[in-house]
Amino acid sequence: MADDLTAATTVRRTGENAPDSVGTAPGGTAAPAVSRRLWWLPALGLALVAFNLRPAITGLGPLLAEVRSALGMSGTVAGLLTSAPALCFAVFGSAAPRLARRWGAAAVVLAGTAAVTAGLALRPLAGGTGGFLAASALALAGIAACNVLLPVIVRQRFPGRTGTMTGLYSMALSLGTASAAALTVPVTEALGGDWRPGLGMWALPGALALLVWLPAVRGTRRAASPGAGGPGRSGKRGGRGGYGGRAGDEAEPGIRITRSATAWTLGVFFGFQSTAAYITMGWLPQIFRDAGVPASTAGLLLAVTMGLSIPLSFLLPRIAARLGHQGPLAAVLALCGLGGYAGLWFAPAQGAWVWVVLLGVSNGAFPLALTLIGMRARTGAGVVRLSAFAQGTGYLISVPGPLLVGSLHQHTGGWHAPLALMAALMAAQLAVGLLAGRDRYVEDGG
């Protein structure tokens, strides 16, 4: 959901039916609006693509112990694996707009979904750590491309239903996140206890998404005019200006994002909350399993934590918009995270359901961060530039966290040292969140 709320916020600032400056078909021709009779087909494809954007991550956590044992994976390498999503999102996501300008957003989403499906299908076939990491990177690269371009698809193909379709794919993404966490272990046990088919089964929804998404790509190609030399090549709608690239520079020449204290504060806040989220997705099931919780229950606990993002993604932005200063809200979310970590320190198994609820509420810092990005710029172009900077910076900041947690766990043999690190990072998130909540705008140089 890394871009859905940002897209929705941008729409609120520019209007539901504003000209689409980010989504064009190859050659610069805008993709056609969806016909009334067949609107459900691309909507279904959108939901299926979104559903496949997190099982590669949350399906692995409950089976990480089995994967490590089978492949001889060290704790440090396992930490690298849990850090890989943030790294891939930062690196491969930045390439998605350029690819979309060349091939069209729908085609790149198709390729990204194919990469996700192939990576999930290849992971169970890996005979060693290197092959498993390579297959995971392939899947994560596809996820990164789709993360960036799904909001473009929404504006491109549903110009009158942007808010509705953003909500649809946000819920589908959250459903896929929670489903993989909850179902991977039970299905693995039903299939004989081997982790390989348990992880590999998540390639099946990807294959279904590919079949449903194909008509969207064909429709875009038919609408495109390869010989057209319109705005796609030279104007501000397409070319280098498309997908929130140089167009933002041309529209807002006075904004210097890298010199804005507000932009840096938001980037650091985004980084700390991303760190907490990826540590939770990668290591929370293992913490519970080491405390004696069965693997299936550990997966269900993670599903509850991730599932709370569904209502919070809709509630928190509305609450934040009514506040003059969002810092106290950021502080409340961080305090919930600290409470969850304290519970994992003192009684991980006994109060497990309480701790996962607290951590789930704490993960609400993610939609809050996206909402703040939309509130800290005066124009749509400013939002695009601030979003790209804050998310890119934040994902890079979040890379070391899960790796350090895995390394500390391996060298200490327990979870107290990793939990102490997690608490320190959450305290830093609280402090930065108080600063990020101040009413400032990047256009003002703040």
CSV table of C-alpha atoms in Angstrom, one decimal:
chain,number,residue,atom,x,y,z
A,1,MET,CA,0.0,0.0,0.0
A,2,ALA,CA,3.0,2.2,-0.3
A,3,ASP,CA,1.5,4.4,-3.0
A,4,ASP,CA,-2.3,4.1,-2.7
A,5,LEU,CA,-3.0,6.7,0.0
A,6,THR,CA,-0.5,9.1,-1.6
A,7,ALA,CA,-2.4,8.7,-4.9
A,8,ALA,CA,-5.7,9.2,-3.1
A,9,THR,CA,-4.4,12.4,-1.4
A,10,THR,CA,-3.1,13.7,-4.7
A,11,VAL,CA,-6.5,13.1,-6.2
A,12,ARG,CA,-8.2,15.1,-3.4
A,13,ARG,CA,-5.9,18.0,-4.2
A,14,THR,CA,-6.3,17.9,-8.0
A,15,GLY,CA,-9.8,16.6,-8.4
A,16,GLU,CA,-11.3,13.2,-9.3
A,17,ASN,CA,-11.4,14.0,-13.0
A,18,ALA,CA,-8.3,16.1,-13.3
A,19,PRO,CA,-6.2,15.5,-16.4
A,20,ASP,CA,-4.0,12.6,-15.9
A,21,SER,CA,-0.4,13.8,-15.9
A,22,VAL,CA,1.1,10.5,-14.9
A,23,GLY,CA,-0.7,7.8,-16.9
A,24,THR,CA,-0.4,7.6,-20.6
A,25,ALA,CA,-0.3,4.8,-23.0
A,26,PRO,CA,2.9,4.3,-25.2
A,27,GLY,CA,3.3,7.1,-27.6
A,28,GLY,CA,1.6,9.6,-25.3
A,29,THR,CA,-2.0,8.6,-25.8
A,30,ALA,CA,-4.1,8.4,-22.7
A,31,ALA,CA,-5.5,5.0,-22.0
A,32,PRO,CA,-9.3,4.7,-22.5
A,33,ALA,CA,-11.7,4.9,-19.7
A,34,VAL,CA,-13.3,1.6,-18.8
A,35,SER,CA,-16.7,0.8,-20.4
A,36,ARG,CA,-19.6,0.7,-18.1
A,37,ARG,CA,-20.5,-2.9,-19.0
A,38,LEU,CA,-17.0,-4.3,-18.6
A,39,TRP,CA,-15.6,-2.2,-15.8
A,40,TRP,CA,-15.5,-5.2,-13.5
A,41,LEU,CA,-12.9,-7.1,-15.6
A,42,PRO,CA,-10.0,-4.6,-15.2
A,43,ALA,CA,-11.2,-4.0,-11.6
A,44,LEU,CA,-10.9,-7.7,-10.9
A,45,GLY,CA,-7.4,-7.7,-12.5
A,46,LEU,CA,-6.4,-4.7,-10.4
A,47,ALA,CA,-7.5,-6.5,-7.2
A,48,LEU,CA,-5.8,-9.8,-8.1
A,49,VAL,CA,-2.5,-8.0,-8.9
A,50,ALA,CA,-2.7,-6.2,-5.6
A,51,PHE,CA,-3.5,-9.4,-3.7
A,52,ASN,CA,-0.1,-10.8,-4.9
A,53,LEU,CA,2.0,-7.9,-3.6
A,54,ARG,CA,2.8,-9.2,-0.1
A,55,PRO,CA,2.5,-13.0,0.1
A,56,ALA,CA,6.2,-13.3,-0.9
A,57,ILE,CA,7.0,-11.5,2.4
A,58,THR,CA,4.4,-12.5,4.9
A,59,GLY,CA,4.2,-16.1,3.7
A,60,LEU,CA,7.9,-16.6,4.5
A,61,GLY,CA,7.9,-15.5,8.1
A,62,PRO,CA,6.0,-18.4,9.7
A,63,LEU,CA,8.2,-20.9,7.8
A,64,LEU,CA,11.5,-19.1,8.1
A,65,ALA,CA,12.9,-21.7,10.6
A,66,GLU,CA,12.2,-24.5,8.2
A,67,VAL,CA,13.7,-22.7,5.3
A,68,ARG,CA,16.8,-21.8,7.3
A,69,SER,CA,17.2,-25.4,8.4
A,70,ALA,CA,16.8,-26.9,5.0
A,71,LEU,CA,19.1,-24.4,3.2
A,72,GLY,CA,21.7,-24.0,5.9
A,73,MET,CA,20.9,-20.3,6.1
A,74,SER,CA,22.6,-18.3,8.9
A,75,GLY,CA,20.8,-15.7,11.0
A,76,THR,CA,22.7,-12.9,9.3
A,77,VAL,CA,21.6,-14.1,5.8
A,78,ALA,CA,18.0,-14.6,7.2
A,79,GLY,CA,18.2,-11.0,8.3
A,80,LEU,CA,19.4,-10.0,4.8
A,81,LEU,CA,16.3,-11.8,3.5
A,82,THR,CA,14.0,-9.8,5.7
A,83,SER,CA,15.7,-6.6,4.7
A,84,ALA,CA,15.4,-7.4,1.0
A,85,PRO,CA,11.9,-6.0,0.5
A,86,ALA,CA,12.8,-2.5,1.5
A,87,LEU,CA,16.0,-2.6,-0.6
A,88,CYS,CA,14.2,-3.9,-3.7
A,89,PHE,CA,11.4,-1.4,-3.3
A,90,ALA,CA,13.9,1.4,-3.2
A,91,VAL,CA,16.0,0.2,-6.1
A,92,PHE,CA,13.6,-1.4,-8.5
A,93,GLY,CA,10.7,0.9,-7.8
A,94,SER,CA,12.7,3.9,-9.1
A,95,ALA,CA,13.0,2.2,-12.5
A,96,ALA,CA,9.3,1.6,-12.9
A,97,PRO,CA,8.3,5.1,-14.2
A,98,ARG,CA,11.0,4.9,-16.9
A,99,LEU,CA,9.9,1.5,-18.0
A,100,ALA,CA,6.3,2.6,-18.1
A,101,ARG,CA,7.1,5.6,-20.3
A,102,ARG,CA,8.6,3.2,-22.8
A,103,TRP,CA,6.2,0.3,-22.7
A,104,GLY,CA,3.1,1.6,-20.9
A,105,ALA,CA,2.1,1.1,-17.3
A,106,ALA,CA,-0.2,-1.8,-17.9
A,107,ALA,CA,2.5,-3.8,-19.7
A,108,VAL,CA,5.0,-3.1,-16.9
A,109,VAL,CA,2.5,-4.2,-14.3
A,110,LEU,CA,2.0,-7.4,-16.4
A,111,ALA,CA,5.7,-8.0,-16.4
A,112,GLY,CA,6.0,-7.2,-12.7
A,113,THR,CA,3.2,-9.7,-11.9
A,114,ALA,CA,5.0,-12.3,-14.1
A,115,ALA,CA,8.2,-11.7,-12.1
A,116,VAL,CA,6.3,-12.1,-8.8
A,117,THR,CA,4.7,-15.4,-10.0
A,118,ALA,CA,8.0,-16.7,-11.4
A,119,GLY,CA,9.9,-15.9,-8.2
A,120,LEU,CA,7.4,-17.5,-6.0
A,121,ALA,CA,7.4,-20.6,-8.2
A,122,LEU,CA,11.2,-20.8,-8.3
A,123,ARG,CA,11.8,-20.4,-4.5
A,124,PRO,CA,10.7,-23.9,-3.6
A,125,LEU,CA,13.0,-25.3,-6.3
A,126,ALA,CA,16.1,-23.6,-4.8
A,127,GLY,CA,18.8,-26.1,-3.6
A,128,GLY,CA,20.7,-23.5,-1.6
A,129,THR,CA,20.7,-20.1,-0.1
A,130,GLY,CA,21.9,-18.3,-3.2
A,131,GLY,CA,19.1,-19.6,-5.4
A,132,PHE,CA,16.5,-18.8,-2.8
A,133,LEU,CA,17.7,-15.2,-2.5
A,134,ALA,CA,17.8,-14.8,-6.3
A,135,ALA,CA,14.2,-16.1,-6.6
A,136,SER,CA,13.1,-13.8,-3.8
A,137,ALA,CA,14.8,-10.8,-5.4
A,138,LEU,CA,13.0,-11.6,-8.7
A,139,ALA,CA,9.6,-11.6,-6.9
A,140,LEU,CA,10.4,-8.5,-4.9
A,141,ALA,CA,11.5,-6.6,-8.1
A,142,GLY,CA,8.1,-7.3,-9.6
A,143,ILE,CA,6.3,-6.2,-6.5
A,144,ALA,CA,8.3,-2.9,-6.5
A,145,ALA,CA,7.2,-2.1,-10.1
A,146,CYS,CA,3.6,-2.8,-9.3
A,147,ASN,CA,3.7,-0.8,-6.1
A,148,VAL,CA,4.7,2.3,-8.0
A,149,LEU,CA,2.4,1.8,-11.1
A,150,LEU,CA,-0.9,0.6,-9.7
A,151,PRO,CA,-2.0,4.2,-8.7
A,152,VAL,CA,-1.1,5.2,-12.3
A,153,ILE,CA,-3.4,2.4,-13.6
A,154,VAL,CA,-6.2,3.5,-11.3
A,155,ARG,CA,-6.1,7.1,-12.7
A,156,GLN,CA,-5.6,5.8,-16.2
A,157,ARG,CA,-8.4,3.4,-16.5
A,158,PHE,CA,-10.8,4.6,-13.8
A,159,PRO,CA,-10.8,8.4,-14.1
A,160,GLY,CA,-14.2,8.7,-12.5
A,161,ARG,CA,-13.7,6.1,-9.8
A,162,THR,CA,-10.2,6.8,-8.5
A,163,GLY,CA,-11.2,6.8,-4.8
A,164,THR,CA,-13.2,3.6,-5.1
A,165,MET,CA,-10.6,1.7,-7.0
A,166,THR,CA,-7.8,2.9,-4.7
A,167,GLY,CA,-9.8,1.5,-1.8
A,168,LEU,CA,-10.4,-1.7,-3.7
A,169,TYR,CA,-6.8,-2.5,-4.3
A,170,SER,CA,-5.8,-1.3,-0.9
A,171,MET,CA,-8.1,-3.9,0.7
A,172,ALA,CA,-7.0,-6.6,-1.8
A,173,LEU,CA,-3.3,-5.9,-0.8
A,174,SER,CA,-4.1,-6.1,2.9
A,175,LEU,CA,-6.1,-9.3,2.3
A,176,GLY,CA,-3.2,-10.9,0.5
A,177,THR,CA,-0.9,-9.8,3.3
A,178,ALA,CA,-3.0,-11.3,6.0
A,179,SER,CA,-4.0,-14.4,4.1
A,180,ALA,CA,-0.4,-15.5,3.4
A,181,ALA,CA,0.5,-15.0,7.1
A,182,ALA,CA,-2.5,-17.0,8.3
A,183,LEU,CA,-2.8,-19.8,5.7
A,184,THR,CA,0.8,-20.7,4.8
A,185,VAL,CA,1.4,-23.0,7.8
A,186,PRO,CA,-2.0,-24.8,7.8
A,187,VAL,CA,-1.7,-25.5,4.1
A,188,THR,CA,1.9,-26.7,4.5
A,189,GLU,CA,0.8,-29.1,7.2
A,190,ALA,CA,-2.1,-30.3,5.1
A,191,LEU,CA,0.4,-31.0,2.2
A,192,GLY,CA,2.6,-33.2,4.3
A,193,GLY,CA,4.6,-30.6,6.3
A,194,ASP,CA,7.1,-29.7,3.6
A,195,TRP,CA,7.7,-25.9,3.4
A,196,ARG,CA,8.3,-26.0,-0.4
A,197,PRO,CA,4.8,-26.5,-1.6
A,198,GLY,CA,3.6,-24.3,1.2
A,199,LEU,CA,5.5,-21.4,-0.2
A,200,GLY,CA,5.1,-22.3,-3.8
A,201,MET,CA,1.4,-22.3,-3.7
A,202,TRP,CA,1.3,-18.5,-3.6
A,203,ALA,CA,2.4,-18.5,-7.3
A,204,LEU,CA,-1.1,-19.7,-8.2
A,205,PRO,CA,-2.9,-16.4,-7.4
A,206,GLY,CA,-0.2,-14.7,-9.5
A,207,ALA,CA,-0.9,-17.0,-12.5
A,208,LEU,CA,-4.6,-16.1,-12.2
A,209,ALA,CA,-3.8,-12.4,-12.0
A,210,LEU,CA,-1.8,-12.7,-15.2
A,211,LEU,CA,-4.7,-14.3,-17.1
A,212,VAL,CA,-7.1,-11.6,-16.0
A,213,TRP,CA,-4.6,-8.7,-16.5
A,214,LEU,CA,-3.8,-9.6,-20.1
A,215,PRO,CA,-6.9,-7.9,-21.6
A,216,ALA,CA,-5.9,-4.7,-19.9
A,217,VAL,CA,-2.5,-4.7,-21.7
A,218,ARG,CA,-4.2,-5.5,-25.1
A,219,GLY,CA,-6.7,-2.7,-24.6
A,220,THR,CA,-3.9,-0.2,-23.9
A,221,ARG,CA,-1.9,-1.3,-27.0
A,222,ARG,CA,-5.0,-0.9,-29.2
A,223,ALA,CA,-5.6,2.6,-27.8
A,224,ALA,CA,-2.0,3.6,-28.3
A,225,SER,CA,-0.8,5.4,-31.4
A,226,PRO,CA,2.8,4.4,-32.0
A,227,GLY,CA,3.3,7.1,-34.6
A,228,ALA,CA,1.8,9.9,-32.6
A,229,GLY,CA,4.1,12.6,-31.7
A,230,GLY,CA,1.9,14.4,-29.2
A,231,PRO,CA,2.5,15.2,-25.6
A,232,GLY,CA,3.8,11.7,-24.8
A,233,ARG,CA,7.1,12.7,-26.4
A,234,SER,CA,7.5,16.3,-26.1
A,235,GLY,CA,4.8,17.8,-23.9
A,236,LYS,CA,4.4,18.0,-20.2
A,237,ARG,CA,2.0,15.1,-20.0
A,238,GLY,CA,4.3,12.4,-21.1
A,239,GLY,CA,8.0,12.0,-22.0
A,240,ARG,CA,10.3,12.7,-19.2
A,241,GLY,CA,7.6,14.5,-17.4
A,242,GLY,CA,5.3,11.5,-17.0
A,243,TYR,CA,4.7,9.5,-13.9
A,244,GLY,CA,5.7,12.2,-11.6
A,245,GLY,CA,9.2,12.7,-12.9
A,246,ARG,CA,10.5,15.9,-14.5
A,247,ALA,CA,7.0,17.3,-14.8
A,248,GLY,CA,7.2,18.1,-11.1
A,249,ASP,CA,10.5,19.9,-11.6
A,250,GLU,CA,9.0,22.0,-14.4
A,251,ALA,CA,5.8,22.8,-12.5
A,252,GLU,CA,7.5,23.7,-9.2
A,253,PRO,CA,11.0,25.0,-10.0
A,254,GLY,CA,11.2,26.6,-6.6
A,255,ILE,CA,11.1,23.4,-4.6
A,256,ARG,CA,14.4,21.9,-3.6
A,257,ILE,CA,13.4,18.8,-1.8
A,258,THR,CA,16.9,17.8,-0.7
A,259,ARG,CA,17.2,21.1,1.2
A,260,SER,CA,13.8,20.9,2.9
A,261,ALA,CA,13.9,20.0,6.6
A,262,THR,CA,10.2,18.9,6.3
A,263,ALA,CA,11.1,16.5,3.5
A,264,TRP,CA,14.0,15.0,5.4
A,265,THR,CA,11.9,14.7,8.6
A,266,LEU,CA,9.2,12.8,6.6
A,267,GLY,CA,11.8,10.6,4.9
A,268,VAL,CA,13.3,9.6,8.3
A,269,PHE,CA,9.9,9.0,9.8
A,270,PHE,CA,8.9,6.9,6.8
A,271,GLY,CA,12.2,5.0,7.3
A,272,PHE,CA,11.7,4.2,11.0
A,273,GLN,CA,8.1,3.0,10.5
A,274,SER,CA,9.1,0.9,7.5
A,275,THR,CA,11.9,-0.6,9.7
A,276,ALA,CA,9.4,-1.6,12.3
A,277,ALA,CA,7.0,-3.0,9.8
A,278,TYR,CA,9.6,-5.2,8.0
A,279,ILE,CA,11.0,-6.4,11.3
A,280,THR,CA,7.5,-7.4,12.3
A,281,MET,CA,6.8,-9.2,9.1
A,282,GLY,CA,10.1,-11.0,9.0
A,283,TRP,CA,10.7,-11.9,12.7
A,284,LEU,CA,7.5,-11.7,14.7
A,285,PRO,CA,6.5,-15.3,13.9
A,286,GLN,CA,9.9,-16.6,14.9
A,287,ILE,CA,9.8,-14.7,18.2
A,288,PHE,CA,6.5,-16.4,19.1
A,289,ARG,CA,7.8,-19.9,17.9
A,290,ASP,CA,10.9,-19.6,20.1
A,291,ALA,CA,8.5,-18.8,23.0
A,292,GLY,CA,6.7,-22.1,22.4
A,293,VAL,CA,3.9,-20.9,20.2
A,294,PRO,CA,2.9,-23.4,17.5
A,295,ALA,CA,3.9,-22.4,13.9
A,296,SER,CA,0.2,-22.2,12.8
A,297,THR,CA,-0.7,-19.9,15.7
A,298,ALA,CA,2.4,-17.8,15.1
A,299,GLY,CA,1.3,-17.3,11.5
A,300,LEU,CA,-2.3,-16.4,12.6
A,301,LEU,CA,-0.8,-13.9,15.1
A,302,LEU,CA,1.1,-12.2,12.3
A,303,ALA,CA,-2.1,-12.2,10.2
A,304,VAL,CA,-3.9,-10.3,12.9
A,305,THR,CA,-1.1,-7.7,13.1
A,306,MET,CA,-1.2,-7.2,9.3
A,307,GLY,CA,-5.0,-7.4,9.1
A,308,LEU,CA,-5.4,-4.4,11.3
A,309,SER,CA,-4.0,-2.3,8.5
A,310,ILE,CA,-7.3,-2.6,6.6
A,311,PRO,CA,-9.4,-0.5,8.9
A,312,LEU,CA,-6.5,1.7,10.0
A,313,SER,CA,-5.7,2.7,6.4
A,314,PHE,CA,-9.1,4.3,6.2
A,315,LEU,CA,-9.5,5.6,9.7
A,316,LEU,CA,-6.2,7.2,10.5
A,317,PRO,CA,-6.0,9.5,7.4
A,318,ARG,CA,-9.4,11.0,8.3
A,319,ILE,CA,-8.3,11.5,11.9
A,320,ALA,CA,-5.0,13.1,10.9
A,321,ALA,CA,-6.8,15.5,8.5
A,322,ARG,CA,-8.8,16.9,11.4
A,323,LEU,CA,-5.8,17.6,13.6
A,324,GLY,CA,-3.8,20.8,13.5
A,325,HIS,CA,-0.7,18.9,14.6
A,326,GLN,CA,-0.4,15.2,13.9
A,327,GLY,CA,2.6,14.7,16.2
A,328,PRO,CA,0.5,13.5,19.1
A,329,LEU,CA,-1.1,10.9,16.9
A,330,ALA,CA,2.3,9.6,15.8
A,331,ALA,CA,3.4,9.5,19.4
A,332,VAL,CA,0.3,7.3,20.4
A,333,LEU,CA,1.1,4.9,17.6
A,334,ALA,CA,4.8,4.7,18.7
A,335,LEU,CA,3.8,4.1,22.3
A,336,CYS,CA,1.6,1.2,21.2
A,337,GLY,CA,4.7,-0.3,19.5
A,338,LEU,CA,6.8,0.1,22.7
A,339,GLY,CA,4.0,-1.6,24.7
A,340,GLY,CA,4.0,-4.5,22.2
A,341,TYR,CA,7.8,-4.8,22.4
A,342,ALA,CA,7.7,-4.8,26.2
A,343,GLY,CA,5.1,-7.6,26.2
A,344,LEU,CA,7.3,-9.6,23.9
A,345,TRP,CA,10.2,-9.1,26.3
A,346,PHE,CA,8.4,-10.2,29.5
A,347,ALA,CA,5.7,-12.6,28.4
A,348,PRO,CA,5.7,-13.3,24.6
A,349,ALA,CA,3.5,-16.4,24.7
A,350,GLN,CA,1.2,-15.5,27.6
A,351,GLY,CA,-0.1,-12.2,26.2
A,352,ALA,CA,0.5,-12.9,22.5
A,353,TRP,CA,-2.9,-11.7,21.3
A,354,VAL,CA,-2.5,-8.4,23.2
A,355,TRP,CA,0.9,-7.8,21.9
A,356,VAL,CA,-0.1,-8.4,18.2
A,357,VAL,CA,-3.0,-5.9,18.6
A,358,LEU,CA,-0.6,-3.3,20.0
A,359,LEU,CA,1.9,-3.9,17.2
A,360,GLY,CA,-0.9,-3.8,14.6
A,361,VAL,CA,-2.0,-0.4,15.8
A,362,SER,CA,1.6,0.8,15.8
A,363,ASN,CA,1.8,-0.2,12.1
A,364,GLY,CA,-0.8,2.5,11.5
A,365,ALA,CA,2.2,4.8,11.3
A,366,PHE,CA,2.4,3.7,7.6
A,367,PRO,CA,-0.9,5.2,6.5
A,368,LEU,CA,-0.1,8.2,8.7
A,369,ALA,CA,3.2,8.7,7.0
A,370,LEU,CA,1.5,8.6,3.6
A,371,THR,CA,-1.1,11.1,4.8
A,372,LEU,CA,1.5,13.5,6.1
A,373,ILE,CA,3.3,13.4,2.7
A,374,GLY,CA,0.0,14.6,1.1
A,375,MET,CA,-0.4,17.3,3.7
A,376,ARG,CA,3.1,18.8,3.6
A,377,ALA,CA,2.9,20.1,0.0
A,378,ARG,CA,0.5,22.7,-1.4
A,379,THR,CA,0.3,21.3,-5.0
A,380,GLY,CA,-0.1,17.9,-6.7
A,381,ALA,CA,3.4,18.3,-8.2
A,382,GLY,CA,4.8,19.0,-4.8
A,383,VAL,CA,3.1,15.9,-3.4
A,384,VAL,CA,4.6,13.7,-6.2
A,385,ARG,CA,8.1,15.0,-5.6
A,386,LEU,CA,7.8,14.8,-1.8
A,387,SER,CA,6.4,11.3,-2.0
A,388,ALA,CA,9.2,10.1,-4.2
A,389,PHE,CA,11.9,11.6,-2.0
A,390,ALA,CA,10.3,10.5,1.4
A,391,GLN,CA,9.6,6.9,0.2
A,392,GLY,CA,12.9,6.4,-1.5
A,393,THR,CA,14.8,7.8,1.5
A,394,GLY,CA,12.7,5.9,3.9
A,395,TYR,CA,13.0,2.5,2.2
A,396,LEU,CA,16.8,2.9,2.1
A,397,ILE,CA,16.9,3.8,5.8
A,398,SER,CA,14.8,0.7,6.7
A,399,VAL,CA,17.2,-1.8,5.0
A,400,PRO,CA,19.6,-2.4,7.9
A,401,GLY,CA,17.0,-2.9,10.6
A,402,PRO,CA,15.8,-6.5,9.9
A,403,LEU,CA,19.4,-7.5,9.1
A,404,LEU,CA,20.7,-6.2,12.5
A,405,VAL,CA,17.8,-8.0,14.3
A,406,GLY,CA,18.8,-11.3,12.7
A,407,SER,CA,22.5,-10.8,13.4
A,408,LEU,CA,21.8,-9.9,17.1
A,409,HIS,CA,19.6,-12.9,17.5
A,410,GLN,CA,22.2,-15.2,16.0
A,411,HIS,CA,25.0,-13.9,18.2
A,412,THR,CA,23.1,-13.6,21.5
A,413,GLY,CA,20.9,-16.7,21.1
A,414,GLY,CA,17.8,-14.8,22.4
A,415,TRP,CA,15.5,-12.0,21.6
A,416,HIS,CA,16.2,-9.5,24.4
A,417,ALA,CA,19.0,-7.7,22.5
A,418,PRO,CA,17.0,-7.5,19.2
A,419,LEU,CA,13.9,-6.2,21.2
A,420,ALA,CA,16.1,-3.6,22.8
A,421,LEU,CA,17.2,-2.4,19.4
A,422,MET,CA,13.6,-2.4,18.2
A,423,ALA,CA,12.5,-0.4,21.2
A,424,ALA,CA,15.3,2.2,20.6
A,425,LEU,CA,14.2,2.5,16.9
A,426,MET,CA,10.6,3.0,18.0
A,427,ALA,CA,11.6,5.7,20.5
A,428,ALA,CA,13.4,7.5,17.6
A,429,GLN,CA,10.3,7.1,15.5
A,430,LEU,CA,8.3,8.8,18.2
A,431,ALA,CA,10.6,11.7,18.4
A,432,VAL,CA,10.8,12.2,14.6
A,433,GLY,CA,7.0,11.7,14.4
A,434,LEU,CA,6.5,14.7,16.7
A,435,LEU,CA,8.5,16.8,14.3
A,436,ALA,CA,6.9,15.4,11.2
A,437,GLY,CA,3.4,16.3,12.5
A,438,ARG,CA,4.1,20.0,12.5
A,439,ASP,CA,2.1,22.1,10.0
A,440,ARG,CA,4.8,22.9,7.4
A,441,TYR,CA,5.0,22.9,3.6
A,442,VAL,CA,8.0,22.0,1.4
A,443,GLU,CA,7.1,24.9,-1.0
A,444,ASP,CA,7.8,27.3,1.8
A,445,GLY,CA,11.4,26.0,2.2
A,446,GLY,CA,10.7,24.5,5.6
